[in-house]
Amino acid sequence: MKRLDGPVEVEAVAYLYGRREPDVDNLAKAFLDGLNGVAWNDDRQVRKLTVAKVRVYDESEQRAEITFRKIEVPENAG
């Protein structure tokens, strides 16, 4: 897979099993740090981020689904 250059949008859904529920900001950090150098060069490229948590009732359903895409950002938006 080729790494994305420029601004990126990320949507992530964490399907969680068990009593412990991580904070959404900790999930976001783990997802973004884990994709550094794989999906993009650096997570500073991420301009829009959505993270959701969904409770599942069987451990086999636990997973994360992450989609990302390059986006256009107006020049004056940084």
mmCIF file of C-alpha atoms in Angstrom:
data_model
loop_
_atom_site.group_PDB
_atom_site.id
_atom_site.type_symbol
_atom_site.label_atom_id
_atom_site.label_comp_id
_atom_site.label_asym_id
_atom_site.label_seq_id
_atom_site.Cartn_x
_atom_site.Cartn_y
_atom_site.Cartn_z
ATOM 1 C CA MET A 1 0.000 0.000 0.000
ATOM 2 C CA LYS A 2 1.261 3.480 -0.856
ATOM 3 C CA ARG A 3 1.311 6.025 1.986
ATOM 4 C CA LEU A 4 -0.931 9.044 1.618
ATOM 5 C CA ASP A 5 0.631 12.477 1.238
ATOM 6 C CA GLY A 6 -1.119 15.653 2.344
ATOM 7 C CA PRO A 7 -4.243 16.107 4.484
ATOM 8 C CA VAL A 8 -6.066 12.961 5.619
ATOM 9 C CA GLU A 9 -9.493 12.190 7.096
ATOM 10 C CA VAL A 10 -9.829 9.184 9.439
ATOM 11 C CA GLU A 11 -12.949 7.387 10.634
ATOM 12 C CA ALA A 12 -12.541 4.656 13.249
ATOM 13 C CA VAL A 13 -14.987 2.388 15.050
ATOM 14 C CA ALA A 14 -13.814 0.317 18.018
ATOM 15 C CA TYR A 15 -15.999 -2.707 18.731
ATOM 16 C CA LEU A 16 -15.326 -3.415 22.413
ATOM 17 C CA TYR A 17 -15.987 -6.453 24.566
ATOM 18 C CA GLY A 18 -15.776 -6.694 28.351
ATOM 19 C CA ARG A 19 -16.245 -4.384 31.284
ATOM 20 C CA ARG A 20 -13.268 -2.105 30.700
ATOM 21 C CA GLU A 21 -13.922 0.680 28.269
ATOM 22 C CA PRO A 22 -10.937 2.766 27.122
ATOM 23 C CA ASP A 23 -11.235 6.519 26.714
ATOM 24 C CA VAL A 24 -11.930 7.537 23.137
ATOM 25 C CA ASP A 25 -8.875 9.826 23.073
ATOM 26 C CA ASN A 26 -6.624 6.891 24.011
ATOM 27 C CA LEU A 27 -8.138 4.820 21.208
ATOM 28 C CA ALA A 28 -7.565 7.654 18.752
ATOM 29 C CA LYS A 29 -3.910 7.971 19.771
ATOM 30 C CA ALA A 30 -3.324 4.226 19.434
ATOM 31 C CA PHE A 31 -4.970 4.111 15.991
ATOM 32 C CA LEU A 32 -3.134 7.159 14.633
ATOM 33 C CA ASP A 33 0.264 6.218 16.071
ATOM 34 C CA GLY A 34 -0.127 2.671 14.780
ATOM 35 C CA LEU A 35 -0.729 3.884 11.222
ATOM 36 C CA ASN A 36 2.256 6.285 11.162
ATOM 37 C CA GLY A 37 4.595 5.228 8.387
ATOM 38 C CA VAL A 38 2.016 2.732 7.102
ATOM 39 C CA ALA A 39 -1.050 4.665 5.906
ATOM 40 C CA TRP A 40 0.561 8.112 5.965
ATOM 41 C CA ASN A 41 3.962 9.553 6.773
ATOM 42 C CA ASP A 42 2.994 11.272 10.043
ATOM 43 C CA ASP A 43 -0.260 11.629 11.961
ATOM 44 C CA ARG A 44 0.124 15.411 11.769
ATOM 45 C CA GLN A 45 -1.455 14.946 8.338
ATOM 46 C CA VAL A 46 -4.793 13.999 9.934
ATOM 47 C CA ARG A 47 -7.105 17.013 9.637
ATOM 48 C CA LYS A 48 -10.420 15.333 10.466
ATOM 49 C CA LEU A 49 -10.925 12.469 12.910
ATOM 50 C CA THR A 50 -14.027 10.581 14.011
ATOM 51 C CA VAL A 51 -13.806 7.811 16.617
ATOM 52 C CA ALA A 52 -16.777 5.799 17.873
ATOM 53 C CA LYS A 53 -17.109 3.038 20.454
ATOM 54 C CA VAL A 54 -19.594 0.178 20.044
ATOM 55 C CA ARG A 55 -20.217 -2.481 22.701
ATOM 56 C CA VAL A 56 -20.227 -6.106 21.452
ATOM 57 C CA TYR A 57 -21.475 -9.126 23.385
ATOM 58 C CA ASP A 58 -18.993 -11.748 22.251
ATOM 59 C CA GLU A 59 -15.208 -11.554 22.404
ATOM 60 C CA SER A 60 -14.961 -12.833 18.832
ATOM 61 C CA GLU A 61 -16.717 -9.650 17.644
ATOM 62 C CA GLN A 62 -14.106 -7.330 19.188
ATOM 63 C CA ARG A 63 -12.230 -5.380 16.503
ATOM 64 C CA ALA A 64 -11.386 -1.969 15.113
ATOM 65 C CA GLU A 65 -12.454 -0.771 11.682
ATOM 66 C CA ILE A 66 -10.486 2.199 10.377
ATOM 67 C CA THR A 67 -11.005 3.983 7.087
ATOM 68 C CA PHE A 68 -8.924 6.859 5.815
ATOM 69 C CA ARG A 69 -8.727 8.975 2.720
ATOM 70 C CA LYS A 70 -6.915 11.960 1.338
ATOM 71 C CA ILE A 71 -8.919 15.190 1.507
ATOM 72 C CA GLU A 72 -8.696 18.627 0.000
ATOM 73 C CA VAL A 73 -8.184 21.479 2.445
ATOM 74 C CA PRO A 74 -8.497 25.147 1.411
ATOM 75 C CA GLU A 75 -5.100 26.852 1.365
ATOM 76 C CA ASN A 76 -6.082 29.376 4.039
ATOM 77 C CA ALA A 77 -7.162 26.538 6.369
ATOM 78 C CA GLY A 78 -3.575 25.588 7.158
#
